[in-house]
Amino acid sequence: MAKKRPQTKAATAQLKDGPIPVVGAREPCPCGSGRRYKACHGRAAAHAVTELVQRPFEGLAGECDWVALRELVPAATAELTLKDGLPEGVPSVTLATVLPMAWPALRRDDGSVLLALQNDTSSGDLSRDLADTLRRALTAEPGNPVAAQRVPVDGPRLQDLLDPDADFKPVVHAGFEFWVPDAENASAEVNASLERANAAAIPTVLLSGSDAAYWCETPEKNHLRWVMPYDEEPLLDALARLHAAGTASLGEGTRLVGSFRAHGLTVPVWDLPSAMSAEECEKPAAEFAERLTAALGVNAPLTADERRARGGLTNRQVTLS
């Protein structure tokens, strides 16, 4: 039989009062046990952060647009308003879909902060991860990116930091030039990252007359992807009623083809003719919104045709997150 390894005694007295700081998984646990963090207090922390928050942006102004910018839109920004106002030396805080070299955040030379939304996160609560990155960016040295790190399980969330009454107005960009306000002085690495990102970006437009409805252009056909604030089950019922009645399209040559699930919300998707521009979607989208509102107000059981339509829509759902 293999001999049991003797228990390693703590080099220092174990901390019994106050929170245990979060450190790297392979570092010694700050409690003084002599064990690695991942095998000590990090075990409970790792379990806590894996609990998935289904709607991380719930309660924020513009929840549907947060979901769209996280999952659907290549290049966009939105100004953020902090509950307690901007700290001294920080002229602005801007949410961005992505940043060069996949930086989680960037403190620019002028002190302004860019916070990236589409990065990988370490926990099951995207809101908490982003809040931690934002807090560190506010105090970072100007001219430096903010690195990713393990997030404390009891840290604040975006809902704790952002003003819930402030407007959230995304601005969709054709490319990522917002990365480099001074392109002539940007590093070769940043400029190369910019070129790669611009080449991969799908042209996308936010409809002006519909909340969180995004037109995009692909080589074969265009699409409308519309993040909706309604609970999934009544929304699918309403879409099924419209589909069965032949009123779920956005006009000739268009078709409701299914939906995405993303961060607790449903995103219906329409195929559009390649010649149909974002501007041409505005009127039919507004008319569809009126039909959908009416269908959401119907409480009668689904008919046989509506149940078949609902089954088809359900079978064409894709979960993004």
PDB file of C-alpha atoms in Angstrom:
ATOM      1  CA  MET A   1       0.000   0.000   0.000  1.00  0.00           C
ATOM      2  CA  ALA A   2       1.152   3.490  -0.767  1.00  0.00           C
ATOM      3  CA  LYS A   3       2.080   5.547   2.225  1.00  0.00           C
ATOM      4  CA  LYS A   4      -0.168   8.433   3.093  1.00  0.00           C
ATOM      5  CA  ARG A   5       1.450  11.780   2.577  1.00  0.00           C
ATOM      6  CA  PRO A   6       1.777  13.695   5.844  1.00  0.00           C
ATOM      7  CA  GLN A   7      -0.449  16.704   6.265  1.00  0.00           C
ATOM      8  CA  THR A   8       1.421  19.920   5.600  1.00  0.00           C
ATOM      9  CA  LYS A   9       1.194  22.317   8.483  1.00  0.00           C
ATOM     10  CA  ALA A  10       0.432  25.924   7.828  1.00  0.00           C
ATOM     11  CA  ALA A  11       3.504  28.096   7.648  1.00  0.00           C
ATOM     12  CA  THR A  12       1.509  30.885   9.281  1.00  0.00           C
ATOM     13  CA  ALA A  13      -1.572  31.008  11.445  1.00  0.00           C
ATOM     14  CA  GLN A  14      -4.737  30.461   9.444  1.00  0.00           C
ATOM     15  CA  LEU A  15      -6.973  33.467   8.884  1.00  0.00           C
ATOM     16  CA  LYS A  16     -10.249  32.946  10.700  1.00  0.00           C
ATOM     17  CA  ASP A  17     -11.835  36.378  10.436  1.00  0.00           C
ATOM     18  CA  GLY A  18     -12.719  38.388   7.349  1.00  0.00           C
ATOM     19  CA  PRO A  19     -12.971  37.346   3.686  1.00  0.00           C
ATOM     20  CA  ILE A  20     -10.313  35.189   2.066  1.00  0.00           C
ATOM     21  CA  PRO A  21      -8.772  37.041  -0.915  1.00  0.00           C
ATOM     22  CA  VAL A  22      -9.106  35.496  -4.379  1.00  0.00           C
ATOM     23  CA  VAL A  23      -5.779  34.390  -5.912  1.00  0.00           C
ATOM     24  CA  GLY A  24      -4.600  32.142  -8.735  1.00  0.00           C
ATOM     25  CA  ALA A  25      -5.705  28.506  -8.579  1.00  0.00           C
ATOM     26  CA  ARG A  26      -2.149  27.172  -8.070  1.00  0.00           C
ATOM     27  CA  GLU A  27      -1.041  29.825  -5.593  1.00  0.00           C
ATOM     28  CA  PRO A  28      -0.935  29.151  -1.816  1.00  0.00           C
ATOM     29  CA  CYS A  29      -4.298  29.787  -0.207  1.00  0.00           C
ATOM     30  CA  PRO A  30      -4.256  33.130   1.658  1.00  0.00           C
ATOM     31  CA  CYS A  31      -5.875  31.439   4.670  1.00  0.00           C
ATOM     32  CA  GLY A  32      -2.460  29.997   5.560  1.00  0.00           C
ATOM     33  CA  SER A  33      -3.448  26.327   5.298  1.00  0.00           C
ATOM     34  CA  GLY A  34      -0.377  25.518   3.201  1.00  0.00           C
ATOM     35  CA  ARG A  35      -2.530  24.114   0.414  1.00  0.00           C
ATOM     36  CA  ARG A  36      -3.061  25.540  -3.056  1.00  0.00           C
ATOM     37  CA  TYR A  37      -6.001  27.893  -3.389  1.00  0.00           C
ATOM     38  CA  LYS A  38      -7.885  25.558  -5.765  1.00  0.00           C
ATOM     39  CA  ALA A  39      -7.783  22.763  -3.145  1.00  0.00           C
ATOM     40  CA  CYS A  40      -8.765  25.007  -0.249  1.00  0.00           C
ATOM     41  CA  HIS A  41     -10.991  28.084  -0.257  1.00  0.00           C
ATOM     42  CA  GLY A  42     -10.897  28.161  -4.072  1.00  0.00           C
ATOM     43  CA  ARG A  43     -12.950  24.963  -4.161  1.00  0.00           C
ATOM     44  CA  ALA A  44     -16.021  26.673  -2.719  1.00  0.00           C
ATOM     45  CA  ALA A  45     -15.377  29.757  -4.846  1.00  0.00           C
ATOM     46  CA  ALA A  46     -15.149  27.680  -8.018  1.00  0.00           C
ATOM     47  CA  HIS A  47     -18.447  25.975  -7.189  1.00  0.00           C
ATOM     48  CA  ALA A  48     -20.144  29.308  -6.546  1.00  0.00           C
ATOM     49  CA  VAL A  49     -19.061  30.953  -9.780  1.00  0.00           C
ATOM     50  CA  THR A  50     -20.224  28.038 -11.942  1.00  0.00           C
ATOM     51  CA  GLU A  51     -23.858  28.670 -11.015  1.00  0.00           C
ATOM     52  CA  LEU A  52     -25.253  30.138 -14.200  1.00  0.00           C
ATOM     53  CA  VAL A  53     -27.232  33.371 -14.083  1.00  0.00           C
ATOM     54  CA  GLN A  54     -29.789  32.931 -16.859  1.00  0.00           C
ATOM     55  CA  ARG A  55     -30.510  36.651 -17.379  1.00  0.00           C
ATOM     56  CA  PRO A  56     -27.317  38.510 -16.412  1.00  0.00           C
ATOM     57  CA  PHE A  57     -28.540  41.830 -17.837  1.00  0.00           C
ATOM     58  CA  GLU A  58     -31.996  41.781 -16.245  1.00  0.00           C
ATOM     59  CA  GLY A  59     -32.734  45.093 -14.551  1.00  0.00           C
ATOM     60  CA  LEU A  60     -30.340  47.088 -16.731  1.00  0.00           C
ATOM     61  CA  ALA A  61     -31.676  49.738 -19.088  1.00  0.00           C
ATOM     62  CA  GLY A  62     -31.703  48.278 -22.605  1.00  0.00           C
ATOM     63  CA  GLU A  63     -31.454  44.615 -21.587  1.00  0.00           C
ATOM     64  CA  CYS A  64     -32.338  43.470 -25.116  1.00  0.00           C
ATOM     65  CA  ASP A  65     -29.603  45.612 -26.649  1.00  0.00           C
ATOM     66  CA  TRP A  66     -27.070  44.302 -24.124  1.00  0.00           C
ATOM     67  CA  VAL A  67     -27.903  40.781 -25.341  1.00  0.00           C
ATOM     68  CA  ALA A  68     -27.637  41.834 -28.985  1.00  0.00           C
ATOM     69  CA  LEU A  69     -24.259  43.503 -28.483  1.00  0.00           C
ATOM     70  CA  ARG A  70     -23.000  40.472 -26.600  1.00  0.00           C
ATOM     71  CA  GLU A  71     -24.112  37.848 -29.157  1.00  0.00           C
ATOM     72  CA  LEU A  72     -25.111  39.356 -32.509  1.00  0.00           C
ATOM     73  CA  VAL A  73     -23.459  42.678 -33.327  1.00  0.00           C
ATOM     74  CA  PRO A  74     -19.820  42.802 -34.484  1.00  0.00           C
ATOM     75  CA  ALA A  75     -18.932  46.459 -33.891  1.00  0.00           C
ATOM     76  CA  ALA A  76     -20.877  48.752 -31.577  1.00  0.00           C
ATOM     77  CA  THR A  77     -20.435  51.052 -28.613  1.00  0.00           C
ATOM     78  CA  ALA A  78     -22.700  52.564 -25.948  1.00  0.00           C
ATOM     79  CA  GLU A  79     -21.978  55.202 -23.333  1.00  0.00           C
ATOM     80  CA  LEU A  80     -22.426  53.983 -19.747  1.00  0.00           C
ATOM     81  CA  THR A  81     -23.590  56.094 -16.797  1.00  0.00           C
ATOM     82  CA  LEU A  82     -22.341  55.140 -13.334  1.00  0.00           C
ATOM     83  CA  LYS A  83     -24.619  55.424 -10.300  1.00  0.00           C
ATOM     84  CA  ASP A  84     -22.060  57.436  -8.349  1.00  0.00           C
ATOM     85  CA  GLY A  85     -20.831  59.501 -11.288  1.00  0.00           C
ATOM     86  CA  LEU A  86     -17.465  59.346 -13.000  1.00  0.00           C
ATOM     87  CA  PRO A  87     -14.353  59.165 -10.811  1.00  0.00           C
ATOM     88  CA  GLU A  88     -11.856  61.989 -11.046  1.00  0.00           C
ATOM     89  CA  GLY A  89      -9.691  61.604 -14.123  1.00  0.00           C
ATOM     90  CA  VAL A  90     -12.190  59.391 -15.987  1.00  0.00           C
ATOM     91  CA  PRO A  91     -13.965  61.530 -18.623  1.00  0.00           C
ATOM     92  CA  SER A  92     -16.174  58.717 -19.935  1.00  0.00           C
ATOM     93  CA  VAL A  93     -16.992  54.998 -19.736  1.00  0.00           C
ATOM     94  CA  THR A  94     -17.942  53.275 -22.989  1.00  0.00           C
ATOM     95  CA  LEU A  95     -19.169  49.742 -23.579  1.00  0.00           C
ATOM     96  CA  ALA A  96     -17.691  48.139 -26.720  1.00  0.00           C
ATOM     97  CA  THR A  97     -18.513  44.828 -28.342  1.00  0.00           C
ATOM     98  CA  VAL A  98     -14.828  43.846 -28.550  1.00  0.00           C
ATOM     99  CA  LEU A  99     -11.401  45.438 -28.100  1.00  0.00           C
ATOM    100  CA  PRO A 100      -8.074  44.746 -29.837  1.00  0.00           C
ATOM    101  CA  MET A 101      -6.216  41.604 -28.753  1.00  0.00           C
ATOM    102  CA  ALA A 102      -9.390  40.560 -26.895  1.00  0.00           C
ATOM    103  CA  TRP A 103      -8.614  42.918 -23.993  1.00  0.00           C
ATOM    104  CA  PRO A 104     -11.361  42.811 -21.336  1.00  0.00           C
ATOM    105  CA  ALA A 105     -11.049  46.588 -20.911  1.00  0.00           C
ATOM    106  CA  LEU A 106      -8.784  49.509 -21.733  1.00  0.00           C
ATOM    107  CA  ARG A 107      -7.915  52.717 -19.907  1.00  0.00           C
ATOM    108  CA  ARG A 108      -6.946  55.146 -22.639  1.00  0.00           C
ATOM    109  CA  ASP A 109      -4.248  57.775 -22.388  1.00  0.00           C
ATOM    110  CA  ASP A 110      -6.854  60.456 -21.669  1.00  0.00           C
ATOM    111  CA  GLY A 111      -8.249  58.394 -18.764  1.00  0.00           C
ATOM    112  CA  SER A 112     -11.425  57.252 -20.525  1.00  0.00           C
ATOM    113  CA  VAL A 113     -12.481  53.605 -20.157  1.00  0.00           C
ATOM    114  CA  LEU A 114     -13.559  51.089 -22.787  1.00  0.00           C
ATOM    115  CA  LEU A 115     -15.234  47.917 -21.473  1.00  0.00           C
ATOM    116  CA  ALA A 116     -15.462  44.900 -23.806  1.00  0.00           C
ATOM    117  CA  LEU A 117     -18.657  42.842 -23.778  1.00  0.00           C
ATOM    118  CA  GLN A 118     -17.854  39.803 -25.936  1.00  0.00           C
ATOM    119  CA  ASN A 119     -14.903  38.386 -23.990  1.00  0.00           C
ATOM    120  CA  ASP A 120     -14.847  34.990 -22.297  1.00  0.00           C
ATOM    121  CA  THR A 121     -15.650  35.190 -18.590  1.00  0.00           C
ATOM    122  CA  SER A 122     -14.576  33.141 -15.594  1.00  0.00           C
ATOM    123  CA  SER A 123     -17.887  32.673 -13.809  1.00  0.00           C
ATOM    124  CA  GLY A 124     -21.505  31.892 -14.514  1.00  0.00           C
ATOM    125  CA  ASP A 125     -22.547  35.493 -13.907  1.00  0.00           C
ATOM    126  CA  LEU A 126     -21.565  37.673 -16.838  1.00  0.00           C
ATOM    127  CA  SER A 127     -22.780  40.778 -15.039  1.00  0.00           C
ATOM    128  CA  ARG A 128     -20.460  40.184 -12.082  1.00  0.00           C
ATOM    129  CA  ASP A 129     -17.494  39.483 -14.364  1.00  0.00           C
ATOM    130  CA  LEU A 130     -18.034  42.703 -16.305  1.00  0.00           C
ATOM    131  CA  ALA A 131     -18.510  44.729 -13.128  1.00  0.00           C
ATOM    132  CA  ASP A 132     -15.213  43.460 -11.747  1.00  0.00           C
ATOM    133  CA  THR A 133     -13.398  44.366 -14.976  1.00  0.00           C
ATOM    134  CA  LEU A 134     -15.044  47.804 -14.996  1.00  0.00           C
ATOM    135  CA  ARG A 135     -14.006  48.582 -11.411  1.00  0.00           C
ATOM    136  CA  ARG A 136     -10.403  47.634 -12.140  1.00  0.00           C
ATOM    137  CA  ALA A 137     -10.404  49.675 -15.355  1.00  0.00           C
ATOM    138  CA  LEU A 138     -11.543  52.792 -13.478  1.00  0.00           C
ATOM    139  CA  THR A 139      -8.379  52.693 -11.370  1.00  0.00           C
ATOM    140  CA  ALA A 140      -5.929  51.353 -13.959  1.00  0.00           C
ATOM    141  CA  GLU A 141      -3.034  53.493 -15.097  1.00  0.00           C
ATOM    142  CA  PRO A 142      -3.966  55.473 -18.236  1.00  0.00           C
ATOM    143  CA  GLY A 143      -2.676  53.949 -21.443  1.00  0.00           C
ATOM    144  CA  ASN A 144      -3.019  50.342 -20.262  1.00  0.00           C
ATOM    145  CA  PRO A 145      -5.331  47.393 -20.969  1.00  0.00           C
ATOM    146  CA  VAL A 146      -6.961  45.491 -18.108  1.00  0.00           C
ATOM    147  CA  ALA A 147      -6.171  41.788 -17.854  1.00  0.00           C
ATOM    148  CA  ALA A 148      -8.673  39.031 -17.104  1.00  0.00           C
ATOM    149  CA  GLN A 149      -8.696  37.529 -13.638  1.00  0.00           C
ATOM    150  CA  ARG A 150     -10.756  35.314 -11.345  1.00  0.00           C
ATOM    151  CA  VAL A 151     -13.758  37.234 -10.017  1.00  0.00           C
ATOM    152  CA  PRO A 152     -14.719  37.344  -6.315  1.00  0.00           C
ATOM    153  CA  VAL A 153     -18.022  35.537  -5.800  1.00  0.00           C
ATOM    154  CA  ASP A 154     -19.387  38.312  -3.605  1.00  0.00           C
ATOM    155  CA  GLY A 155     -18.320  41.200  -5.828  1.00  0.00           C
ATOM    156  CA  PRO A 156     -20.735  43.779  -7.263  1.00  0.00           C
ATOM    157  CA  ARG A 157     -22.700  43.313 -10.476  1.00  0.00           C
ATOM    158  CA  LEU A 158     -23.334  45.798 -13.270  1.00  0.00           C
ATOM    159  CA  GLN A 159     -26.737  46.437 -11.699  1.00  0.00           C
ATOM    160  CA  ASP A 160     -24.880  47.750  -8.622  1.00  0.00           C
ATOM    161  CA  LEU A 161     -22.613  50.083 -10.598  1.00  0.00           C
ATOM    162  CA  LEU A 162     -24.740  51.479 -13.447  1.00  0.00           C
ATOM    163  CA  ASP A 163     -27.538  54.038 -13.259  1.00  0.00           C
ATOM    164  CA  PRO A 164     -30.771  52.105 -14.028  1.00  0.00           C
ATOM    165  CA  ASP A 165     -32.538  55.272 -15.177  1.00  0.00           C
ATOM    166  CA  ALA A 166     -29.914  56.349 -17.712  1.00  0.00           C
ATOM    167  CA  ASP A 167     -30.554  55.776 -21.409  1.00  0.00           C
ATOM    168  CA  PHE A 168     -28.716  52.939 -23.117  1.00  0.00           C
ATOM    169  CA  LYS A 169     -28.234  53.890 -26.762  1.00  0.00           C
ATOM    170  CA  PRO A 170     -26.061  51.570 -28.855  1.00  0.00           C
ATOM    171  CA  VAL A 171     -24.193  53.015 -31.808  1.00  0.00           C
ATOM    172  CA  VAL A 172     -23.479  50.404 -34.492  1.00  0.00           C
ATOM    173  CA  HIS A 173     -20.261  50.949 -36.452  1.00  0.00           C
ATOM    174  CA  ALA A 174     -19.253  49.725 -39.892  1.00  0.00           C
ATOM    175  CA  GLY A 175     -15.834  48.750 -38.493  1.00  0.00           C
ATOM    176  CA  PHE A 176     -13.621  48.986 -35.443  1.00  0.00           C
ATOM    177  CA  GLU A 177     -11.985  52.358 -36.066  1.00  0.00           C
ATOM    178  CA  PHE A 178     -13.295  53.485 -32.666  1.00  0.00           C
ATOM    179  CA  TRP A 179     -10.424  51.427 -31.231  1.00  0.00           C
ATOM    180  CA  VAL A 180      -7.805  53.874 -32.472  1.00  0.00           C
ATOM    181  CA  PRO A 181      -8.739  57.569 -32.246  1.00  0.00           C
ATOM    182  CA  ASP A 182      -5.114  58.286 -33.182  1.00  0.00           C
ATOM    183  CA  ALA A 183      -4.439  55.657 -35.831  1.00  0.00           C
ATOM    184  CA  GLU A 184      -1.101  57.158 -36.864  1.00  0.00           C
ATOM    185  CA  ASN A 185       0.360  56.510 -33.418  1.00  0.00           C
ATOM    186  CA  ALA A 186      -1.234  53.090 -32.858  1.00  0.00           C
ATOM    187  CA  SER A 187       1.072  50.103 -32.583  1.00  0.00           C
ATOM    188  CA  ALA A 188       1.522  47.727 -35.506  1.00  0.00           C
ATOM    189  CA  GLU A 189      -0.080  44.990 -33.396  1.00  0.00           C
ATOM    190  CA  VAL A 190      -3.223  47.051 -32.810  1.00  0.00           C
ATOM    191  CA  ASN A 191      -3.469  48.062 -36.475  1.00  0.00           C
ATOM    192  CA  ALA A 192      -3.099  44.437 -37.565  1.00  0.00           C
ATOM    193  CA  SER A 193      -5.832  43.405 -35.131  1.00  0.00           C
ATOM    194  CA  LEU A 194      -8.023  46.202 -36.518  1.00  0.00           C
ATOM    195  CA  GLU A 195      -7.578  45.001 -40.099  1.00  0.00           C
ATOM    196  CA  ARG A 196      -8.465  41.409 -39.176  1.00  0.00           C
ATOM    197  CA  ALA A 197     -11.553  42.501 -37.230  1.00  0.00           C
ATOM    198  CA  ASN A 198     -12.818  44.756 -40.010  1.00  0.00           C
ATOM    199  CA  ALA A 199     -12.410  41.966 -42.566  1.00  0.00           C
ATOM    200  CA  ALA A 200     -14.545  39.598 -40.463  1.00  0.00           C
ATOM    201  CA  ALA A 201     -17.303  42.037 -39.482  1.00  0.00           C
ATOM    202  CA  ILE A 202     -20.781  41.391 -40.910  1.00  0.00           C
ATOM    203  CA  PRO A 203     -22.491  44.653 -41.962  1.00  0.00           C
ATOM    204  CA  THR A 204     -25.144  45.318 -39.304  1.00  0.00           C
ATOM    205  CA  VAL A 205     -27.709  48.098 -38.764  1.00  0.00           C
ATOM    206  CA  LEU A 206     -29.960  48.833 -35.776  1.00  0.00           C
ATOM    207  CA  LEU A 207     -33.485  49.664 -36.951  1.00  0.00           C
ATOM    208  CA  SER A 208     -34.460  53.139 -35.777  1.00  0.00           C
ATOM    209  CA  GLY A 209     -38.162  52.388 -35.264  1.00  0.00           C
ATOM    210  CA  SER A 210     -37.958  49.057 -33.396  1.00  0.00           C
ATOM    211  CA  ASP A 211     -36.242  48.235 -30.123  1.00  0.00           C
ATOM    212  CA  ALA A 212     -33.271  45.842 -30.408  1.00  0.00           C
ATOM    213  CA  ALA A 213     -34.020  44.806 -34.024  1.00  0.00           C
ATOM    214  CA  TYR A 214     -30.806  44.348 -36.012  1.00  0.00           C
ATOM    215  CA  TRP A 215     -30.571  43.962 -39.790  1.00  0.00           C
ATOM    216  CA  CYS A 216     -27.470  42.222 -41.103  1.00  0.00           C
ATOM    217  CA  GLU A 217     -26.082  41.435 -44.538  1.00  0.00           C
ATOM    218  CA  THR A 218     -24.557  38.099 -45.514  1.00  0.00           C
ATOM    219  CA  PRO A 219     -23.361  36.927 -48.932  1.00  0.00           C
ATOM    220  CA  GLU A 220     -26.451  34.843 -49.758  1.00  0.00           C
ATOM    221  CA  LYS A 221     -29.282  36.686 -48.001  1.00  0.00           C
ATOM    222  CA  ASN A 222     -29.962  39.322 -45.397  1.00  0.00           C
ATOM    223  CA  HIS A 223     -31.483  38.721 -41.966  1.00  0.00           C
ATOM    224  CA  LEU A 224     -33.360  40.526 -39.252  1.00  0.00           C
ATOM    225  CA  ARG A 225     -32.529  39.387 -35.712  1.00  0.00           C
ATOM    226  CA  TRP A 226     -34.798  40.902 -33.090  1.00  0.00           C
ATOM    227  CA  VAL A 227     -34.111  40.497 -29.359  1.00  0.00           C
ATOM    228  CA  MET A 228     -37.461  40.564 -27.569  1.00  0.00           C
ATOM    229  CA  PRO A 229     -38.197  41.282 -23.881  1.00  0.00           C
ATOM    230  CA  TYR A 230     -41.085  38.826 -23.495  1.00  0.00           C
ATOM    231  CA  ASP A 231     -41.031  35.524 -21.624  1.00  0.00           C
ATOM    232  CA  GLU A 232     -40.258  32.651 -23.989  1.00  0.00           C
ATOM    233  CA  GLU A 233     -43.453  30.602 -23.696  1.00  0.00           C
ATOM    234  CA  PRO A 234     -46.018  33.370 -24.380  1.00  0.00           C
ATOM    235  CA  LEU A 235     -43.768  34.772 -27.100  1.00  0.00           C
ATOM    236  CA  LEU A 236     -43.602  31.409 -28.898  1.00  0.00           C
ATOM    237  CA  ASP A 237     -47.373  31.072 -28.596  1.00  0.00           C
ATOM    238  CA  ALA A 238     -47.845  34.511 -30.139  1.00  0.00           C
ATOM    239  CA  LEU A 239     -45.380  33.808 -32.946  1.00  0.00           C
ATOM    240  CA  ALA A 240     -47.150  30.497 -33.615  1.00  0.00           C
ATOM    241  CA  ARG A 241     -50.526  32.263 -33.908  1.00  0.00           C
ATOM    242  CA  LEU A 242     -49.077  34.708 -36.415  1.00  0.00           C
ATOM    243  CA  HIS A 243     -47.266  31.984 -38.352  1.00  0.00           C
ATOM    244  CA  ALA A 244     -50.409  29.863 -38.624  1.00  0.00           C
ATOM    245  CA  ALA A 245     -52.334  32.916 -39.808  1.00  0.00           C
ATOM    246  CA  GLY A 246     -49.706  33.707 -42.445  1.00  0.00           C
ATOM    247  CA  THR A 247     -48.819  37.046 -40.835  1.00  0.00           C
ATOM    248  CA  ALA A 248     -45.416  36.267 -39.312  1.00  0.00           C
ATOM    249  CA  SER A 249     -43.370  37.514 -42.271  1.00  0.00           C
ATOM    250  CA  LEU A 250     -42.057  40.998 -42.962  1.00  0.00           C
ATOM    251  CA  GLY A 251     -43.370  41.145 -46.499  1.00  0.00           C
ATOM    252  CA  GLU A 252     -42.851  39.414 -49.818  1.00  0.00           C
ATOM    253  CA  GLY A 253     -39.805  37.180 -49.955  1.00  0.00           C
ATOM    254  CA  THR A 254     -39.278  37.232 -46.181  1.00  0.00           C
ATOM    255  CA  ARG A 255     -39.736  34.350 -43.762  1.00  0.00           C
ATOM    256  CA  LEU A 256     -39.621  33.783 -40.008  1.00  0.00           C
ATOM    257  CA  VAL A 257     -37.135  30.903 -39.874  1.00  0.00           C
ATOM    258  CA  GLY A 258     -36.622  30.310 -36.159  1.00  0.00           C
ATOM    259  CA  SER A 259     -35.063  31.927 -33.140  1.00  0.00           C
ATOM    260  CA  PHE A 260     -32.040  32.091 -30.875  1.00  0.00           C
ATOM    261  CA  ARG A 261     -32.013  31.776 -27.101  1.00  0.00           C
ATOM    262  CA  ALA A 262     -29.534  34.168 -25.541  1.00  0.00           C
ATOM    263  CA  HIS A 263     -29.098  35.191 -21.898  1.00  0.00           C
ATOM    264  CA  GLY A 264     -32.664  34.341 -20.978  1.00  0.00           C
ATOM    265  CA  LEU A 265     -34.291  36.108 -23.935  1.00  0.00           C
ATOM    266  CA  THR A 266     -35.644  34.919 -27.280  1.00  0.00           C
ATOM    267  CA  VAL A 267     -34.400  36.323 -30.600  1.00  0.00           C
ATOM    268  CA  PRO A 268     -36.704  35.629 -33.583  1.00  0.00           C
ATOM    269  CA  VAL A 269     -34.843  35.550 -36.913  1.00  0.00           C
ATOM    270  CA  TRP A 270     -36.182  36.346 -40.389  1.00  0.00           C
ATOM    271  CA  ASP A 271     -34.609  35.575 -43.753  1.00  0.00           C
ATOM    272  CA  LEU A 272     -34.766  38.573 -46.065  1.00  0.00           C
ATOM    273  CA  PRO A 273     -34.078  38.980 -49.785  1.00  0.00           C
ATOM    274  CA  SER A 274     -30.506  40.118 -50.453  1.00  0.00           C
ATOM    275  CA  ALA A 275     -31.900  43.302 -52.008  1.00  0.00           C
ATOM    276  CA  MET A 276     -33.895  44.273 -48.905  1.00  0.00           C
ATOM    277  CA  SER A 277     -32.079  47.025 -47.033  1.00  0.00           C
ATOM    278  CA  ALA A 278     -32.332  47.971 -43.384  1.00  0.00           C
ATOM    279  CA  GLU A 279     -34.366  51.048 -44.295  1.00  0.00           C
ATOM    280  CA  GLU A 280     -36.874  48.867 -46.171  1.00  0.00           C
ATOM    281  CA  CYS A 281     -37.326  46.779 -42.996  1.00  0.00           C
ATOM    282  CA  GLU A 282     -38.474  49.717 -40.881  1.00  0.00           C
ATOM    283  CA  LYS A 283     -42.150  49.865 -41.884  1.00  0.00           C
ATOM    284  CA  PRO A 284     -42.849  46.087 -42.025  1.00  0.00           C
ATOM    285  CA  ALA A 285     -41.073  45.626 -38.676  1.00  0.00           C
ATOM    286  CA  ALA A 286     -43.256  48.304 -37.051  1.00  0.00           C
ATOM    287  CA  GLU A 287     -46.374  46.667 -38.488  1.00  0.00           C
ATOM    288  CA  PHE A 288     -45.233  43.253 -37.244  1.00  0.00           C
ATOM    289  CA  ALA A 289     -44.727  44.678 -33.751  1.00  0.00           C
ATOM    290  CA  GLU A 290     -48.397  45.717 -33.700  1.00  0.00           C
ATOM    291  CA  ARG A 291     -49.526  42.243 -34.787  1.00  0.00           C
ATOM    292  CA  LEU A 292     -47.299  40.642 -32.172  1.00  0.00           C
ATOM    293  CA  THR A 293     -48.685  42.835 -29.393  1.00  0.00           C
ATOM    294  CA  ALA A 294     -52.194  41.793 -30.355  1.00  0.00           C
ATOM    295  CA  ALA A 295     -51.220  38.103 -30.467  1.00  0.00           C
ATOM    296  CA  LEU A 296     -49.578  38.318 -27.042  1.00  0.00           C
ATOM    297  CA  GLY A 297     -52.905  39.476 -25.657  1.00  0.00           C
ATOM    298  CA  VAL A 298     -54.767  36.343 -26.803  1.00  0.00           C
ATOM    299  CA  ASN A 299     -55.295  33.796 -24.020  1.00  0.00           C
ATOM    300  CA  ALA A 300     -57.240  31.117 -25.904  1.00  0.00           C
ATOM    301  CA  PRO A 301     -55.644  27.658 -26.302  1.00  0.00           C
ATOM    302  CA  LEU A 302     -53.653  27.150 -29.490  1.00  0.00           C
ATOM    303  CA  THR A 303     -55.485  25.546 -32.387  1.00  0.00           C
ATOM    304  CA  ALA A 304     -54.121  22.437 -34.086  1.00  0.00           C
ATOM    305  CA  ASP A 305     -52.506  24.542 -36.824  1.00  0.00           C
ATOM    306  CA  GLU A 306     -51.009  26.875 -34.237  1.00  0.00           C
ATOM    307  CA  ARG A 307     -49.610  23.953 -32.245  1.00  0.00           C
ATOM    308  CA  ARG A 308     -47.936  22.615 -35.397  1.00  0.00           C
ATOM    309  CA  ALA A 309     -46.530  26.052 -36.112  1.00  0.00           C
ATOM    310  CA  ARG A 310     -45.231  26.305 -32.557  1.00  0.00           C
ATOM    311  CA  GLY A 311     -43.585  22.894 -32.826  1.00  0.00           C
ATOM    312  CA  GLY A 312     -41.819  23.986 -35.982  1.00  0.00           C
ATOM    313  CA  LEU A 313     -40.555  27.168 -34.335  1.00  0.00           C
ATOM    314  CA  THR A 314     -39.381  25.267 -31.276  1.00  0.00           C
ATOM    315  CA  ASN A 315     -37.478  22.773 -33.418  1.00  0.00           C
ATOM    316  CA  ARG A 316     -35.636  25.644 -35.087  1.00  0.00           C
ATOM    317  CA  GLN A 317     -34.395  27.255 -31.890  1.00  0.00           C
ATOM    318  CA  VAL A 318     -30.657  27.581 -31.352  1.00  0.00           C
ATOM    319  CA  THR A 319     -29.225  28.361 -27.917  1.00  0.00           C
ATOM    320  CA  LEU A 320     -26.350  30.839 -28.004  1.00  0.00           C
ATOM    321  CA  SER A 321     -25.818  31.095 -24.258  1.00  0.00           C
TER     322      SER A 321
END
